[in-house]
Tab-separated table of C-alpha atoms and ligand atoms in Angstrom:
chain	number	residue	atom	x	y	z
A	1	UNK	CA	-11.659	145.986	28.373
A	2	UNK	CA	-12.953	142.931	29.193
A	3	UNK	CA	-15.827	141.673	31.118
A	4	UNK	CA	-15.620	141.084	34.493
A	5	UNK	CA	-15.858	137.272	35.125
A	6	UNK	CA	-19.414	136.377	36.824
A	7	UNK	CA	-19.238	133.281	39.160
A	8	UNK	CA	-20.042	130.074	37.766
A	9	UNK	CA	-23.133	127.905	39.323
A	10	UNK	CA	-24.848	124.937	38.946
A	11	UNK	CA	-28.364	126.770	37.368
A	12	UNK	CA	-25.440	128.698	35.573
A	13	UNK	CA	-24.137	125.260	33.851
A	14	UNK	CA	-28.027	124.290	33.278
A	15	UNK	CA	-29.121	127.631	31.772
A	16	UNK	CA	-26.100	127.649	28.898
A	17	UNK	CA	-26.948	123.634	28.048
A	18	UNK	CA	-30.801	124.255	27.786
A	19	UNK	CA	-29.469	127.318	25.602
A	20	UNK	CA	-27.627	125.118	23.542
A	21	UNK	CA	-23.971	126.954	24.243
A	22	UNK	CA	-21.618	124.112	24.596
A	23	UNK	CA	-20.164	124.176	28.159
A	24	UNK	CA	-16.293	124.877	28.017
A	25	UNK	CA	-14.236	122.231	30.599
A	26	UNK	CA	-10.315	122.256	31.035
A	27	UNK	CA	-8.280	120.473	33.587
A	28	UNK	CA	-5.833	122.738	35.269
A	29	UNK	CA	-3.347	121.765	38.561
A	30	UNK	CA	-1.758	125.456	39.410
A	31	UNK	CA	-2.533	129.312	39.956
A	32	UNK	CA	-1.236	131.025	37.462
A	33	UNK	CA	-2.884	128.311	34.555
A	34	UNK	CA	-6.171	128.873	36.630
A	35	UNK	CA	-5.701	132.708	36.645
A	36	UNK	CA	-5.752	132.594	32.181
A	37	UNK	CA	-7.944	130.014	32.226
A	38	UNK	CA	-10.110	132.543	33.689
A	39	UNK	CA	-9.527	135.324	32.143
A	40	UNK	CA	-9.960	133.089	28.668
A	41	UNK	CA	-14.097	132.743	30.254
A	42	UNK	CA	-13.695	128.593	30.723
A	43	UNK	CA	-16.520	127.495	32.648
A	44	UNK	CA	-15.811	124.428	34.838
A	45	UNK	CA	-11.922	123.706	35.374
A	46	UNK	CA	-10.580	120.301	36.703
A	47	UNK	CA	-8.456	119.586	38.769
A	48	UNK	CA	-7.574	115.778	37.653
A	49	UNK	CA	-5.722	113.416	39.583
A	50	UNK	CA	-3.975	113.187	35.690
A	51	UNK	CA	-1.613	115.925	37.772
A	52	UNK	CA	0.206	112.407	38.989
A	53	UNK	CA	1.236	112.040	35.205
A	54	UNK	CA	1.183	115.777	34.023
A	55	UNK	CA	2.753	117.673	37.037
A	56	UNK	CA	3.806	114.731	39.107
A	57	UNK	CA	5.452	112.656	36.252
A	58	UNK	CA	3.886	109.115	37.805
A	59	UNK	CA	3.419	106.672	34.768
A	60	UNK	CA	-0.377	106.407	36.226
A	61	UNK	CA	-2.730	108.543	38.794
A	62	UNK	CA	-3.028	105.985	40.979
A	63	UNK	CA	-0.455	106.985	43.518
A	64	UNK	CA	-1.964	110.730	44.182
A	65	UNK	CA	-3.259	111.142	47.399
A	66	UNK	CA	-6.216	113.099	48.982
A	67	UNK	CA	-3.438	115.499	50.121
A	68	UNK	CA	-1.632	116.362	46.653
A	69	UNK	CA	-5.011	116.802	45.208
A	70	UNK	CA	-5.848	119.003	48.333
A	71	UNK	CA	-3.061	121.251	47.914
A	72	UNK	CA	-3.471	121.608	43.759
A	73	UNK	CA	-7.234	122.474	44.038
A	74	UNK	CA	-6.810	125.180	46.482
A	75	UNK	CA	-3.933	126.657	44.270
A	76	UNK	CA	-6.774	126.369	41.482
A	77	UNK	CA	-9.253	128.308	43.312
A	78	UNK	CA	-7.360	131.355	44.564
A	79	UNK	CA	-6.177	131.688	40.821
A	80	UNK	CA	-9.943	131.285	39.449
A	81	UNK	CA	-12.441	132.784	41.864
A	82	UNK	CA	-15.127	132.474	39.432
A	83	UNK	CA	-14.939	129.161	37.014
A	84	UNK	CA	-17.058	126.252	38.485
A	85	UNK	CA	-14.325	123.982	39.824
A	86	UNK	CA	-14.187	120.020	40.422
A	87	UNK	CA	-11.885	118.464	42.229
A	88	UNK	CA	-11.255	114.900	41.251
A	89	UNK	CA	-11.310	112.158	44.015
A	90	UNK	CA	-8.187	110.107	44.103
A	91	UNK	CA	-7.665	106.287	43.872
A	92	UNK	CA	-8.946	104.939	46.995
A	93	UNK	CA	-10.502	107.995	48.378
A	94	UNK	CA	-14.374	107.128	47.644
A	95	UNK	CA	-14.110	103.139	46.646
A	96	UNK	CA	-14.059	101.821	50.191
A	97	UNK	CA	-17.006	102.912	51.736
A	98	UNK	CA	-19.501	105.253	51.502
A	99	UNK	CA	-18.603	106.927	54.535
A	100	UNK	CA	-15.008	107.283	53.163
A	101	UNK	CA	-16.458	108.567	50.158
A	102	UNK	CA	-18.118	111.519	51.929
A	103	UNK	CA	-15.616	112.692	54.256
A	104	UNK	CA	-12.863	113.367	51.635
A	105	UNK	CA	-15.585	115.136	49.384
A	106	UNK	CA	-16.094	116.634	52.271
A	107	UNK	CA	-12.157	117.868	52.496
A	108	UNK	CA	-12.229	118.679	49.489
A	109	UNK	CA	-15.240	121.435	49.053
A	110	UNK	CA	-14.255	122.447	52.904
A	111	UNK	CA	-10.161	123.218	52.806
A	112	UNK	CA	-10.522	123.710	48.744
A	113	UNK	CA	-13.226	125.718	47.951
A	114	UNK	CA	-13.763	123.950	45.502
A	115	UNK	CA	-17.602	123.831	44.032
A	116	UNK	CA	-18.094	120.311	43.220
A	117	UNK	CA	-16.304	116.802	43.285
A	118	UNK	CA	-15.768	113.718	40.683
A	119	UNK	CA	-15.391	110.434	40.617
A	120	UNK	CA	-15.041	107.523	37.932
A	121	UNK	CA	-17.247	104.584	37.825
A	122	UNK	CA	-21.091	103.349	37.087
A	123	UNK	CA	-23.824	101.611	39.103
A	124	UNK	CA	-21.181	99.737	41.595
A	125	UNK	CA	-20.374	103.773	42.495
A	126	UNK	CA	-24.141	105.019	42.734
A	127	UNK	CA	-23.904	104.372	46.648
A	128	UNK	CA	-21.235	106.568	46.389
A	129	UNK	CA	-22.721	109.562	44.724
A	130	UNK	CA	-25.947	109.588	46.661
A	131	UNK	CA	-24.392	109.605	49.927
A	132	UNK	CA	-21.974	112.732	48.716
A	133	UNK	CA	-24.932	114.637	47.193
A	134	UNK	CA	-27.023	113.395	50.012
A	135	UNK	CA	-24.187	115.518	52.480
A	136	UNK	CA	-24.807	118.430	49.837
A	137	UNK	CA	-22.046	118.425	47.806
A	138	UNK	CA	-22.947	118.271	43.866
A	139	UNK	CA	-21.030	115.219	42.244
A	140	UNK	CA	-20.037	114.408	38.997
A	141	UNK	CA	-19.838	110.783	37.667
A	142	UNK	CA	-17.521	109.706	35.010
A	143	UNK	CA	-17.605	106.410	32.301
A	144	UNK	CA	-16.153	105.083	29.579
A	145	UNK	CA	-12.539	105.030	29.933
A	146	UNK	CA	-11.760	105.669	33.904
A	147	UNK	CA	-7.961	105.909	34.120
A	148	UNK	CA	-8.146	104.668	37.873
A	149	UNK	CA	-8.602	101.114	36.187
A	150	UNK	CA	-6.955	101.436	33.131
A	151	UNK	CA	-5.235	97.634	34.258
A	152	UNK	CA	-9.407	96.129	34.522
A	153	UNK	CA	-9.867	97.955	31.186
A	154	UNK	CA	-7.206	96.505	29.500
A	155	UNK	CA	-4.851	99.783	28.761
A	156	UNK	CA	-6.357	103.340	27.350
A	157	UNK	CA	-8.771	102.406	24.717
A	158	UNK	CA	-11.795	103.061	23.237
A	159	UNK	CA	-15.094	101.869	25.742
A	160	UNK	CA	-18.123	100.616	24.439
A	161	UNK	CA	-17.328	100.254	21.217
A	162	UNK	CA	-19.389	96.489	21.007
A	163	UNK	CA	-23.406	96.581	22.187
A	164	UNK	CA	-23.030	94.695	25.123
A	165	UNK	CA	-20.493	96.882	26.304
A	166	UNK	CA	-22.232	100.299	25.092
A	167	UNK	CA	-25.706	98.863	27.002
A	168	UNK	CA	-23.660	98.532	30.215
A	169	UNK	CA	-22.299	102.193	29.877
A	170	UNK	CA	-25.981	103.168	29.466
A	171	UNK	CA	-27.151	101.637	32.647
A	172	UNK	CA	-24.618	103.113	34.368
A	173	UNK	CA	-25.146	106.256	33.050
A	174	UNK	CA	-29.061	106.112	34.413
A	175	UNK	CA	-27.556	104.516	37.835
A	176	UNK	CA	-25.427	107.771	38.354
A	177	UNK	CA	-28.312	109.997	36.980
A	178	UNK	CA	-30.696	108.293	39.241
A	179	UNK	CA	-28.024	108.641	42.146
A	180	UNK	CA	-28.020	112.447	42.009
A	181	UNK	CA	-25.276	113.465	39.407
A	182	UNK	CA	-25.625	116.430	37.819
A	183	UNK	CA	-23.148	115.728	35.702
A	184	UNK	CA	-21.768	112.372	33.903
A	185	UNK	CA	-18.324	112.908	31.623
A	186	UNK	CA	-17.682	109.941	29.281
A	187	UNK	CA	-13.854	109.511	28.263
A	188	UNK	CA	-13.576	108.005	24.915
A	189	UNK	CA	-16.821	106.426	24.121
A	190	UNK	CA	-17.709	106.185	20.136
A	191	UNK	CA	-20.328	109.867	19.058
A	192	UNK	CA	-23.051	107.473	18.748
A	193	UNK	CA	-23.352	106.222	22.415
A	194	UNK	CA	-22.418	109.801	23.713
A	195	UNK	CA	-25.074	111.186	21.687
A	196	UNK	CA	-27.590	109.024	23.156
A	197	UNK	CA	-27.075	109.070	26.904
A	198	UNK	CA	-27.058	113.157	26.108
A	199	UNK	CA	-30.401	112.656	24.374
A	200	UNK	CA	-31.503	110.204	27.228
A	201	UNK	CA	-30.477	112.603	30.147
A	202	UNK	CA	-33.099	114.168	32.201
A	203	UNK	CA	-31.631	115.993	34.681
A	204	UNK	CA	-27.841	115.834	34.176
A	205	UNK	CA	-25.725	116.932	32.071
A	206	UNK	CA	-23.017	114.913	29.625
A	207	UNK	CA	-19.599	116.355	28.728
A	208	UNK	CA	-17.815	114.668	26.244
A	209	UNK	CA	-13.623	114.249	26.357
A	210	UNK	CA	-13.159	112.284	23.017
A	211	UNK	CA	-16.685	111.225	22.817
A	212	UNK	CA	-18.006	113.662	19.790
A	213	UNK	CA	-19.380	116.631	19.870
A	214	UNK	CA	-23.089	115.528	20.978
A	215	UNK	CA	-22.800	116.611	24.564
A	216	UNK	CA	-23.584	119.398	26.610
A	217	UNK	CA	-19.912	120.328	26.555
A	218	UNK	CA	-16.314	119.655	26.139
A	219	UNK	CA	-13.331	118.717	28.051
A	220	UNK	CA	-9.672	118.331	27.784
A	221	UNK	CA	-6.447	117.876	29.475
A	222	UNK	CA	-5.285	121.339	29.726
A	223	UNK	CA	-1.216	119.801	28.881
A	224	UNK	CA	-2.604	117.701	26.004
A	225	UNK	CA	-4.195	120.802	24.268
A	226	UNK	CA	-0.841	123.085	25.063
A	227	UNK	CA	1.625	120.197	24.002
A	228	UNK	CA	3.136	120.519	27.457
A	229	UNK	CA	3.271	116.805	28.155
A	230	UNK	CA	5.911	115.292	26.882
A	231	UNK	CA	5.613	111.353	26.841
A	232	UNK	CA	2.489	110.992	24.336
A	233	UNK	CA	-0.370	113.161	22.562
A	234	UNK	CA	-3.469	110.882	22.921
A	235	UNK	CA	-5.261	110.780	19.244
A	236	UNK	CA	-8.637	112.980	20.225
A	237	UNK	CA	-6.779	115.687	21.904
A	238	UNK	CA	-6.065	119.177	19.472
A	239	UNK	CA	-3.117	121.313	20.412
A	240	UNK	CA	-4.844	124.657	20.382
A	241	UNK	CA	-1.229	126.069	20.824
A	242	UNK	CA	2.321	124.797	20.987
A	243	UNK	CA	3.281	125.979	24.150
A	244	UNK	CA	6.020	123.650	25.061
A	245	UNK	CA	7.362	124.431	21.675
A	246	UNK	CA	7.601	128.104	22.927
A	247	UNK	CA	9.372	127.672	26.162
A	248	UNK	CA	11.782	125.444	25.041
A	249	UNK	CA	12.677	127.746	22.697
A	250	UNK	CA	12.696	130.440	25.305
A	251	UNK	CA	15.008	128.358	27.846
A	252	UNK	CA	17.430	127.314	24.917
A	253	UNK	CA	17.861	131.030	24.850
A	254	UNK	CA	18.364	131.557	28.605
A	255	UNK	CA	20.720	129.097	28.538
A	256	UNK	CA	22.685	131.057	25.653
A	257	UNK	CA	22.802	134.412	26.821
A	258	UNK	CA	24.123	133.017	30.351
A	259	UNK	CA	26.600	130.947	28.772
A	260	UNK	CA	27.526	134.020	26.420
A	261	UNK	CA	27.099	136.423	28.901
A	262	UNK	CA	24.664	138.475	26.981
A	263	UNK	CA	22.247	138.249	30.514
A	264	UNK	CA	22.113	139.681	32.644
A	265	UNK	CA	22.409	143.143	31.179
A	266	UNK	CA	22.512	146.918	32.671
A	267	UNK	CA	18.074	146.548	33.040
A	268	UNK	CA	18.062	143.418	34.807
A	269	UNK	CA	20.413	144.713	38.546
A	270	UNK	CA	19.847	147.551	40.464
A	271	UNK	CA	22.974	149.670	41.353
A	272	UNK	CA	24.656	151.260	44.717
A	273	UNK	CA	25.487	154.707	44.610
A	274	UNK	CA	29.057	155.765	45.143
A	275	UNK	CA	29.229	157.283	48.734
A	276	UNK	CA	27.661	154.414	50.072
A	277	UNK	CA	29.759	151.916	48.442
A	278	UNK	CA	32.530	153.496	49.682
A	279	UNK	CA	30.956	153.711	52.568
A	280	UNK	CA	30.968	149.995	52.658
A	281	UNK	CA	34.588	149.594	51.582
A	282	UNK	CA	35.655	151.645	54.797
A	283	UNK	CA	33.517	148.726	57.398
A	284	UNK	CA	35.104	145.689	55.560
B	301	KIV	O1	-7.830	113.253	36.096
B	301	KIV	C1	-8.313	113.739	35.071
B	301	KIV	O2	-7.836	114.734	34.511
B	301	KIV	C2	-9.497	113.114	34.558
B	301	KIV	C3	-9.686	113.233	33.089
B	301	KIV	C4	-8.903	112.158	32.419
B	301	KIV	C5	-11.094	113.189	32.732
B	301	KIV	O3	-10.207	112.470	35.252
């Protein structure tokens, strides 16, 4: 049998990178995905606002709203009671204001559950952070490539591949630190620069999606690593398993056996016994 889960906190997240156990990061958008995930012993889940392109089919995430991403998380945590769990602020939920920023982290850890909140972008966010961790919410920054300006950054590329670029992914990096982040993800930055904000971080933690393996941890898009998205696999991203491959295979066969009429067989009704059906016959 296996191990009952044990609840996921934030000296929990600092004890296993100070251990040097790489800290295991999916995203995840429904119950029953958050109830394996679970079981499986992930230790942070996501919920992205990538569920406007994986579960919504959007071509980007910038049209999910604070609700949608409201609804999703708290799906997330009654199907994963334990895993730390981040819920991912949407375009134009913390970018405004400050204030703005804080009251829908604030919606989100109070009708979610969830344990901690993200959002994407460096020093021009730090006000951002501060104030949210300031209100007692842990936050999590995120660089490199930030899909909520994927127009700015010229499509979904490599970031901080030149110096110049790779020094201003730095700074940002020690503005979100300095902010209060415990946590800073970079999307697809080369090993190198990951490697050395990791080695450079004092008090926070760096998780690495495409960005090598010198991090405190790993994340990936739960549909990319399942081959349940259908429009593109980006390069970095390993399918660990095939599932589309499996239930398209399964529904081909639904779609047989009803069109065969093979299903439903004797197992899959329930029956009436005779006296009542005739019963029946005798009040119609
Ligand atoms: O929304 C999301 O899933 C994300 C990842 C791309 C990191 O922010």
């Amino acid at each position: 049998m296996s191990e009952p889960c044990k609840k996921m906190t934030l000296p929990g997240l600092f004890k296993k990178a100070a251990e040097g156990k790489p800290i295991t990061w999916l995203t995840c958008y429904d119950y029953p995905t958050a109830y394996l995930q679970e079981q499986a012993g992930v230790d942070m889940i996501l919920v992205g606002d990538s569920l406007g392109m994986t579960m919504l089919g959007y071509d980007s995430t910038l049209p999910v709203t604070m609700d949608d991403m409201i609804r999703h998380t708290a799906a997330v945590r009654r199907g994963s009671p334990n895993a730390w769990i981040v819920g991912d602020m949407p375009y134009m939920s913390y970018q405004p204001s400050v204030e703005t920023a804080i009251r829908n982290a604030g919606r989100f850890m109070a009708e979610t559950g969830c344990d901690s909140i993200k959002l994407e972008g460096g020093a021009a966010m730090a006000d951002r952070i501060k104030g949210i961790v300031d209100a007692g919410i842990p936050a999590i920054g995120h660089l490199g490539l930030t899909p909520q300006s994927v127009s700015a950054l010229g499509g979904f590329r490599v970031q901080g591949k030149g110096a110049a670029a790779a020094k201003k992914i730095v700074d940002d990096a020690k503005a979100l630190e300095e902010a209060g982040a415990f946590m800073i993800l970079l999307e697809l930055v080369p090993d190198r620069l990951c490697q050395l904000i990791t080695e450079q971080a004092k008090n926070c933690l760096i998780m690495s999606l495409g960005s090598g393996p010198h991090a405190h941890g790993q994340l990936l898009i739960y549909h990319d690593a399942f081959a349940l998205y259908p429009k593109f696999k980006p390069r970095m991203a390993k399918v660990f398993a095939d599932a589309g491959a499996v239930i398209r295979e399964g529904l081909n066969g639904y779609v047989k056996e009803v069109t065969e009429k093979t299903f439903p067989a004797s197992e899959n009704w329930f029956g009436m016994a005779d006296d009542e059906y005739d019963e029946l016959l005798k009040t119609i």
